[in-house]
C-alpha cells in the first residue's frame, strides 16, 4: 500500500484500513532459536471504528521451530509468496528497472527450487525439476506475474495501465490478486446439477477448472473466465444450437451482441444453471465485476486470449519453456 507512514521499524500509520486489506512484511531473525520449540508472530491494529470507538485487534501466529529445511518447505504458502514477490517487484521497478524486477522474480523461483533440491538425494534430482508439493504452482504464478500488465514487456502498454496494475499488486486482497494474474477458467456448455451446491433458490453447478492455454478452448464450447474485476463469457462459433437457444433465446450465432453485460432470464434448466453459477461467482467478491460476452470472431477475443498465461507469445516463454529454463538454471 502506498498511503502509509513508517514511524519506526515496527510501527505503521495508515489513514484508513478496510477488511480486505493485505500487508506483506519481511522479518529478520536475530536470536538463536536452537533451544526454542516454537516462535510467535504478533501484530496489533489500533483503530477507530465507524462509530467512533477506539479498538485494538490483535493477531497472533505460533509456529514450530525446525532444523530441517524440508519441513520449512512443507509449510510454505505459494499464494502468499506470490503476493510478496509482486509487491517487491513493484518496489524494484520504481527503484531500479522493470528488467531487474522481472529478473528478481525468476531468481526467487530458481533459488527456492535449488534450495529444495539440496534436501533431496542425488538420485531424485537427476533429470527432474525439484519442486516441493507446497510450491508446485509457484512457477506458473511467476509466469503469470511476468505476463501481468504491471511487469510485461514486448507488448504495447500505456503508462497509466501499468501504474494501475502496480497499484493492484500493492492493494488487492490476496485471493483477488491471484485471480487477476491467473484467472479461473470454467467450461459452461455442458453444466449439470451433478456435484453442485444445493440451495433453496436453486442448484449451483461446479464445473472443473481448466488450464489457461488455448488448447483448452474449443469452437464447440462456451467458457467463463473469472479475472477478478471482469467475468468473460466466451462463446465458440460452433457451439450447439441448443446452448444458444437455452441461454440467448436464439439459435443464430450471428445475432449474439459482443460486449453485452446481461443474460436474458429464461425459464429453462440451461439458463438457470448458468445464471446461478454467475451469481455464485459474483457473490464471492466485495466489489462489482462486469460480465462481458466474447464472440469467437469478435474484437474482445484478443483480450480474452491474452489471459492464456501458459501459452507462448512473441515476447514471453510458455509455461513449459519456463520450467525448462528453471531446470537449466538450477543445473548450472
GROMACS .gro file of C-alpha atoms in nm:
model
  332
    1UNK     CA    1   0.000   0.000   0.000
    2UNK     CA    2   0.125   0.348  -0.084
    3UNK     CA    3  -0.074   0.561   0.162
    4UNK     CA    4   0.115   0.494   0.483
    5UNK     CA    5   0.388   0.636   0.704
    6UNK     CA    6   0.655   0.425   0.872
    7UNK     CA    7   0.707   0.574   1.217
    8UNK     CA    8   0.959   0.306   1.323
    9UNK     CA    9   1.067  -0.045   1.225
   10UNK     CA   10   0.759  -0.192   1.394
   11UNK     CA   11   0.501   0.087   1.366
   12UNK     CA   12   0.298   0.171   1.054
   13UNK     CA   13   0.047   0.457   1.036
   14UNK     CA   14  -0.247   0.440   0.794
   15UNK     CA   15  -0.517   0.697   0.712
   16UNK     CA   16  -0.777   0.418   0.693
   17UNK     CA   17  -0.799   0.040   0.661
   18UNK     CA   18  -1.062  -0.194   0.519
   19UNK     CA   19  -1.136  -0.561   0.599
   20UNK     CA   20  -0.988  -0.677   0.267
   21UNK     CA   21  -0.652  -0.501   0.301
   22UNK     CA   22  -0.341  -0.717   0.293
   23UNK     CA   23   0.011  -0.632   0.409
   24UNK     CA   24   0.339  -0.807   0.331
   25UNK     CA   25   0.633  -0.778   0.568
   26UNK     CA   26   0.983  -0.921   0.582
   27UNK     CA   27   1.110  -1.031   0.924
   28UNK     CA   28   1.473  -1.097   1.014
   29UNK     CA   29   1.564  -1.346   1.290
   30UNK     CA   30   1.838  -1.215   1.518
   31UNK     CA   31   1.817  -1.453   1.815
   32UNK     CA   32   1.940  -1.811   1.833
   33UNK     CA   33   1.640  -2.046   1.812
   34UNK     CA   34   1.819  -2.373   1.885
   35UNK     CA   35   1.662  -2.403   2.231
   36UNK     CA   36   1.314  -2.289   2.121
   37UNK     CA   37   1.035  -2.526   2.027
   38UNK     CA   38   0.802  -2.254   1.895
   39UNK     CA   39   0.813  -1.891   1.788
   40UNK     CA   40   0.527  -1.642   1.781
   41UNK     CA   41   0.449  -1.358   1.544
   42UNK     CA   42   0.212  -1.092   1.667
   43UNK     CA   43   0.070  -0.776   1.519
   44UNK     CA   44  -0.184  -0.533   1.664
   45UNK     CA   45  -0.417  -0.292   1.487
   46UNK     CA   46  -0.517   0.018   1.684
   47UNK     CA   47  -0.805   0.188   1.505
   48UNK     CA   48  -1.119   0.398   1.540
   49UNK     CA   49  -1.437   0.228   1.422
   50UNK     CA   50  -1.701   0.395   1.206
   51UNK     CA   51  -1.893   0.463   1.531
   52UNK     CA   52  -1.600   0.649   1.687
   53UNK     CA   53  -1.492   0.365   1.918
   54UNK     CA   54  -1.121   0.310   1.981
   55UNK     CA   55  -1.037  -0.059   1.944
   56UNK     CA   56  -0.735  -0.288   1.934
   57UNK     CA   57  -0.736  -0.605   1.724
   58UNK     CA   58  -0.452  -0.850   1.786
   59UNK     CA   59  -0.336  -1.128   1.552
   60UNK     CA   60  -0.104  -1.398   1.685
   61UNK     CA   61   0.059  -1.680   1.491
   62UNK     CA   62   0.255  -1.956   1.666
   63UNK     CA   63   0.474  -2.183   1.450
   64UNK     CA   64   0.714  -2.466   1.541
   65UNK     CA   65   1.091  -2.436   1.507
   66UNK     CA   66   1.276  -2.696   1.299
   67UNK     CA   67   1.629  -2.753   1.174
   68UNK     CA   68   1.504  -2.941   0.868
   69UNK     CA   69   1.474  -2.726   0.557
   70UNK     CA   70   1.233  -2.977   0.402
   71UNK     CA   71   0.984  -2.913   0.684
   72UNK     CA   72   1.004  -2.539   0.620
   73UNK     CA   73   0.916  -2.601   0.255
   74UNK     CA   74   0.620  -2.817   0.357
   75UNK     CA   75   0.464  -2.519   0.533
   76UNK     CA   76   0.522  -2.271   0.250
   77UNK     CA   77   0.220  -2.073   0.123
   78UNK     CA   78   0.269  -2.033  -0.252
   79UNK     CA   79   0.000  -1.770  -0.296
   80UNK     CA   80   0.131  -1.555  -0.011
   81UNK     CA   81   0.482  -1.586  -0.157
   82UNK     CA   82   0.348  -1.479  -0.497
   83UNK     CA   83   0.182  -1.174  -0.343
   84UNK     CA   84   0.503  -1.080  -0.161
   85UNK     CA   85   0.708  -1.119  -0.481
   86UNK     CA   86   0.462  -0.898  -0.671
   87UNK     CA   87   0.485  -0.623  -0.408
   88UNK     CA   88   0.865  -0.643  -0.401
   89UNK     CA   89   0.873  -0.637  -0.782
   90UNK     CA   90   0.674  -0.312  -0.785
   91UNK     CA   91   0.926  -0.156  -0.546
   92UNK     CA   92   1.217  -0.286  -0.755
   93UNK     CA   93   1.058  -0.144  -1.072
   94UNK     CA   94   1.038   0.200  -0.912
   95UNK     CA   95   1.383   0.199  -0.751
   96UNK     CA   96   1.565   0.025  -1.038
   97UNK     CA   97   1.425  -0.102  -1.369
   98UNK     CA   98   1.145  -0.325  -1.488
   99UNK     CA   99   1.402  -0.569  -1.623
  100UNK     CA  100   1.565  -0.604  -1.281
  101UNK     CA  101   1.224  -0.665  -1.123
  102UNK     CA  102   1.145  -0.944  -1.371
  103UNK     CA  103   1.487  -1.098  -1.318
  104UNK     CA  104   1.440  -1.091  -0.941
  105UNK     CA  105   1.111  -1.283  -0.966
  106UNK     CA  106   1.273  -1.554  -1.177
  107UNK     CA  107   1.573  -1.572  -0.942
  108UNK     CA  108   1.347  -1.608  -0.638
  109UNK     CA  109   1.176  -1.908  -0.800
  110UNK     CA  110   1.509  -2.058  -0.907
  111UNK     CA  111   1.668  -2.013  -0.563
  112UNK     CA  112   1.371  -2.174  -0.388
  113UNK     CA  113   1.380  -2.488  -0.601
  114UNK     CA  114   1.759  -2.508  -0.589
  115UNK     CA  115   1.742  -2.497  -0.209
  116UNK     CA  116   1.471  -2.764  -0.203
  117UNK     CA  117   1.676  -2.979  -0.441
  118UNK     CA  118   1.956  -2.968  -0.186
  119UNK     CA  119   1.734  -3.158   0.059
  120UNK     CA  120   1.680  -3.446  -0.185
  121UNK     CA  121   1.904  -3.745  -0.255
  122UNK     CA  122   2.112  -3.716  -0.573
  123UNK     CA  123   1.913  -3.994  -0.740
  124UNK     CA  124   1.591  -3.788  -0.711
  125UNK     CA  125   1.745  -3.473  -0.862
  126UNK     CA  126   1.887  -3.615  -1.185
  127UNK     CA  127   1.687  -3.513  -1.493
  128UNK     CA  128   1.399  -3.359  -1.296
  129UNK     CA  129   1.298  -3.018  -1.166
  130UNK     CA  130   1.296  -3.039  -0.785
  131UNK     CA  131   0.961  -2.889  -0.683
  132UNK     CA  132   0.805  -2.944  -0.343
  133UNK     CA  133   0.432  -3.010  -0.326
  134UNK     CA  134   0.352  -2.688  -0.139
  135UNK     CA  135   0.519  -2.477  -0.412
  136UNK     CA  136   0.406  -2.677  -0.714
  137UNK     CA  137   0.214  -2.377  -0.859
  138UNK     CA  138   0.484  -2.117  -0.793
  139UNK     CA  139   0.634  -2.146  -1.146
  140UNK     CA  140   0.300  -2.083  -1.316
  141UNK     CA  141   0.233  -1.791  -1.080
  142UNK     CA  142   0.573  -1.641  -1.169
  143UNK     CA  143   0.491  -1.684  -1.540
  144UNK     CA  144   0.159  -1.509  -1.472
  145UNK     CA  145   0.338  -1.220  -1.298
  146UNK     CA  146   0.585  -1.184  -1.587
  147UNK     CA  147   0.290  -1.154  -1.828
  148UNK     CA  148   0.082  -0.933  -1.596
  149UNK     CA  149   0.028  -0.577  -1.718
  150UNK     CA  150   0.243  -0.436  -1.437
  151UNK     CA  151   0.555  -0.626  -1.544
  152UNK     CA  152   0.507  -0.740  -1.904
  153UNK     CA  153   0.749  -0.636  -2.180
  154UNK     CA  154   0.735  -0.659  -2.557
  155UNK     CA  155   0.367  -0.560  -2.557
  156UNK     CA  156   0.242  -0.205  -2.602
  157UNK     CA  157   0.128  -0.096  -2.256
  158UNK     CA  158   0.004   0.251  -2.160
  159UNK     CA  159   0.180   0.403  -1.861
  160UNK     CA  160  -0.150   0.463  -1.680
  161UNK     CA  161  -0.248   0.097  -1.724
  162UNK     CA  162   0.089  -0.026  -1.596
  163UNK     CA  163   0.079   0.202  -1.291
  164UNK     CA  164  -0.279   0.095  -1.215
  165UNK     CA  165  -0.174  -0.271  -1.235
  166UNK     CA  166   0.114  -0.197  -0.996
  167UNK     CA  167  -0.133  -0.040  -0.754
  168UNK     CA  168  -0.341  -0.357  -0.777
  169UNK     CA  169  -0.034  -0.561  -0.679
  170UNK     CA  170   0.003  -0.339  -0.375
  171UNK     CA  171  -0.361  -0.318  -0.268
  172UNK     CA  172  -0.571  -0.612  -0.387
  173UNK     CA  173  -0.659  -0.884  -0.134
  174UNK     CA  174  -0.455  -1.199  -0.186
  175UNK     CA  175  -0.727  -1.414  -0.344
  176UNK     CA  176  -0.824  -1.146  -0.595
  177UNK     CA  177  -0.464  -1.062  -0.682
  178UNK     CA  178  -0.410  -1.428  -0.774
  179UNK     CA  179  -0.733  -1.424  -0.978
  180UNK     CA  180  -0.621  -1.109  -1.156
  181UNK     CA  181  -0.289  -1.262  -1.256
  182UNK     CA  182  -0.407  -1.618  -1.318
  183UNK     CA  183  -0.785  -1.616  -1.379
  184UNK     CA  184  -1.011  -1.918  -1.326
  185UNK     CA  185  -1.139  -2.076  -1.648
  186UNK     CA  186  -1.456  -2.293  -1.648
  187UNK     CA  187  -1.633  -2.482  -1.928
  188UNK     CA  188  -2.005  -2.397  -1.913
  189UNK     CA  189  -2.152  -2.551  -2.231
  190UNK     CA  190  -2.248  -2.874  -2.051
  191UNK     CA  191  -2.343  -2.766  -1.699
  192UNK     CA  192  -2.522  -3.025  -1.485
  193UNK     CA  193  -2.653  -3.047  -1.130
  194UNK     CA  194  -2.418  -3.336  -1.052
  195UNK     CA  195  -2.180  -3.234  -0.773
  196UNK     CA  196  -2.344  -2.893  -0.746
  197UNK     CA  197  -2.421  -2.686  -0.436
  198UNK     CA  198  -2.788  -2.714  -0.343
  199UNK     CA  199  -2.959  -2.402  -0.211
  200UNK     CA  200  -3.317  -2.302  -0.152
  201UNK     CA  201  -3.315  -2.082  -0.462
  202UNK     CA  202  -3.162  -2.346  -0.690
  203UNK     CA  203  -2.857  -2.557  -0.770
  204UNK     CA  204  -2.515  -2.401  -0.830
  205UNK     CA  205  -2.313  -2.618  -1.070
  206UNK     CA  206  -1.943  -2.674  -1.005
  207UNK     CA  207  -1.765  -2.714  -1.339
  208UNK     CA  208  -1.397  -2.818  -1.340
  209UNK     CA  209  -1.114  -2.566  -1.364
  210UNK     CA  210  -0.917  -2.560  -1.688
  211UNK     CA  211  -0.557  -2.460  -1.753
  212UNK     CA  212  -0.505  -2.122  -1.916
  213UNK     CA  213  -0.399  -2.242  -2.259
  214UNK     CA  214  -0.565  -2.204  -2.599
  215UNK     CA  215  -0.557  -2.583  -2.630
  216UNK     CA  216  -0.845  -2.593  -2.379
  217UNK     CA  217  -1.065  -2.363  -2.591
  218UNK     CA  218  -1.287  -2.538  -2.843
  219UNK     CA  219  -1.506  -2.373  -3.108
  220UNK     CA  220  -1.791  -2.601  -2.998
  221UNK     CA  221  -1.776  -2.486  -2.636
  222UNK     CA  222  -1.857  -2.193  -2.408
  223UNK     CA  223  -1.637  -2.079  -2.120
  224UNK     CA  224  -1.640  -1.840  -1.826
  225UNK     CA  225  -1.315  -1.671  -1.727
  226UNK     CA  226  -1.311  -1.512  -1.381
  227UNK     CA  227  -1.048  -1.234  -1.385
  228UNK     CA  228  -1.149  -1.076  -1.052
  229UNK     CA  229  -1.288  -0.743  -1.178
  230UNK     CA  230  -1.426  -0.891  -1.502
  231UNK     CA  231  -1.603  -1.214  -1.597
  232UNK     CA  232  -1.577  -1.311  -1.962
  233UNK     CA  233  -1.836  -1.540  -2.120
  234UNK     CA  234  -1.661  -1.680  -2.429
  235UNK     CA  235  -1.894  -1.845  -2.680
  236UNK     CA  236  -1.741  -2.052  -2.960
  237UNK     CA  237  -1.868  -2.005  -3.315
  238UNK     CA  238  -1.965  -2.373  -3.345
  239UNK     CA  239  -2.140  -2.406  -3.009
  240UNK     CA  240  -2.459  -2.613  -3.016
  241UNK     CA  241  -2.788  -2.457  -3.121
  242UNK     CA  242  -2.944  -2.595  -2.802
  243UNK     CA  243  -2.700  -2.391  -2.590
  244UNK     CA  244  -2.764  -2.072  -2.787
  245UNK     CA  245  -3.140  -2.122  -2.763
  246UNK     CA  246  -3.125  -2.202  -2.392
  247UNK     CA  247  -2.902  -1.907  -2.297
  248UNK     CA  248  -2.973  -1.634  -2.552
  249UNK     CA  249  -3.316  -1.737  -2.686
  250UNK     CA  250  -3.179  -1.756  -3.040
  251UNK     CA  251  -3.031  -2.032  -3.248
  252UNK     CA  252  -2.834  -1.793  -3.469
  253UNK     CA  253  -2.476  -1.726  -3.355
  254UNK     CA  254  -2.465  -1.415  -3.572
  255UNK     CA  255  -2.730  -1.246  -3.354
  256UNK     CA  256  -2.510  -1.251  -3.043
  257UNK     CA  257  -2.408  -0.898  -2.948
  258UNK     CA  258  -2.048  -0.890  -2.835
  259UNK     CA  259  -1.996  -0.686  -2.520
  260UNK     CA  260  -2.343  -0.746  -2.378
  261UNK     CA  261  -2.331  -0.745  -1.998
  262UNK     CA  262  -2.659  -0.912  -1.904
  263UNK     CA  263  -2.802  -1.251  -1.992
  264UNK     CA  264  -3.174  -1.290  -2.059
  265UNK     CA  265  -3.362  -1.461  -1.776
  266UNK     CA  266  -3.512  -1.763  -1.948
  267UNK     CA  267  -3.710  -2.035  -1.775
  268UNK     CA  268  -3.512  -2.342  -1.875
  269UNK     CA  269  -3.251  -2.556  -1.693
  270UNK     CA  270  -2.960  -2.443  -1.912
  271UNK     CA  271  -3.022  -2.074  -1.848
  272UNK     CA  272  -3.090  -2.119  -1.477
  273UNK     CA  273  -2.773  -2.322  -1.415
  274UNK     CA  274  -2.550  -2.071  -1.594
  275UNK     CA  275  -2.709  -1.768  -1.425
  276UNK     CA  276  -2.687  -1.939  -1.084
  277UNK     CA  277  -2.317  -2.005  -1.141
  278UNK     CA  278  -2.252  -1.645  -1.247
  279UNK     CA  279  -2.433  -1.510  -0.941
  280UNK     CA  280  -2.236  -1.751  -0.722
  281UNK     CA  281  -1.906  -1.619  -0.863
  282UNK     CA  282  -2.013  -1.256  -0.821
  283UNK     CA  283  -2.111  -1.317  -0.459
  284UNK     CA  284  -1.752  -1.420  -0.377
  285UNK     CA  285  -1.618  -1.062  -0.403
  286UNK     CA  286  -1.693  -0.738  -0.217
  287UNK     CA  287  -1.676  -0.525  -0.533
  288UNK     CA  288  -1.858  -0.507  -0.864
  289UNK     CA  289  -1.739  -0.722  -1.155
  290UNK     CA  290  -1.877  -0.681  -1.504
  291UNK     CA  291  -1.985  -0.978  -1.716
  292UNK     CA  292  -1.878  -0.942  -2.079
  293UNK     CA  293  -1.984  -1.160  -2.373
  294UNK     CA  294  -1.696  -1.254  -2.604
  295UNK     CA  295  -1.757  -1.391  -2.952
  296UNK     CA  296  -1.516  -1.629  -3.121
  297UNK     CA  297  -1.486  -1.384  -3.412
  298UNK     CA  298  -1.510  -1.058  -3.214
  299UNK     CA  299  -1.269  -0.788  -3.105
  300UNK     CA  300  -1.287  -0.891  -2.738
  301UNK     CA  301  -1.132  -1.226  -2.827
  302UNK     CA  302  -0.784  -1.071  -2.827
  303UNK     CA  303  -0.826  -0.952  -2.469
  304UNK     CA  304  -0.963  -1.291  -2.367
  305UNK     CA  305  -0.673  -1.481  -2.525
  306UNK     CA  306  -0.417  -1.256  -2.354
  307UNK     CA  307  -0.508  -1.436  -2.034
  308UNK     CA  308  -0.384  -1.768  -2.175
  309UNK     CA  309  -0.084  -1.749  -1.945
  310UNK     CA  310   0.059  -2.091  -2.023
  311UNK     CA  311   0.095  -2.025  -2.398
  312UNK     CA  312   0.399  -1.884  -2.571
  313UNK     CA  313   0.394  -1.533  -2.718
  314UNK     CA  314   0.641  -1.340  -2.931
  315UNK     CA  315   0.787  -1.173  -2.623
  316UNK     CA  316   0.748  -1.435  -2.349
  317UNK     CA  317   0.803  -1.802  -2.276
  318UNK     CA  318   0.531  -2.060  -2.240
  319UNK     CA  319   0.483  -2.232  -1.905
  320UNK     CA  320   0.658  -2.545  -2.036
  321UNK     CA  321   0.952  -2.339  -2.167
  322UNK     CA  322   0.976  -2.160  -1.832
  323UNK     CA  323   1.000  -2.494  -1.650
  324UNK     CA  324   1.281  -2.596  -1.886
  325UNK     CA  325   1.452  -2.262  -1.819
  326UNK     CA  326   1.430  -2.318  -1.442
  327UNK     CA  327   1.577  -2.666  -1.476
  328UNK     CA  328   1.874  -2.536  -1.676
  329UNK     CA  329   1.934  -2.256  -1.426
  330UNK     CA  330   1.932  -2.499  -1.134
  331UNK     CA  331   2.165  -2.742  -1.308
  332UNK     CA  332   2.410  -2.464  -1.386
   0.00000   0.00000   0.00000
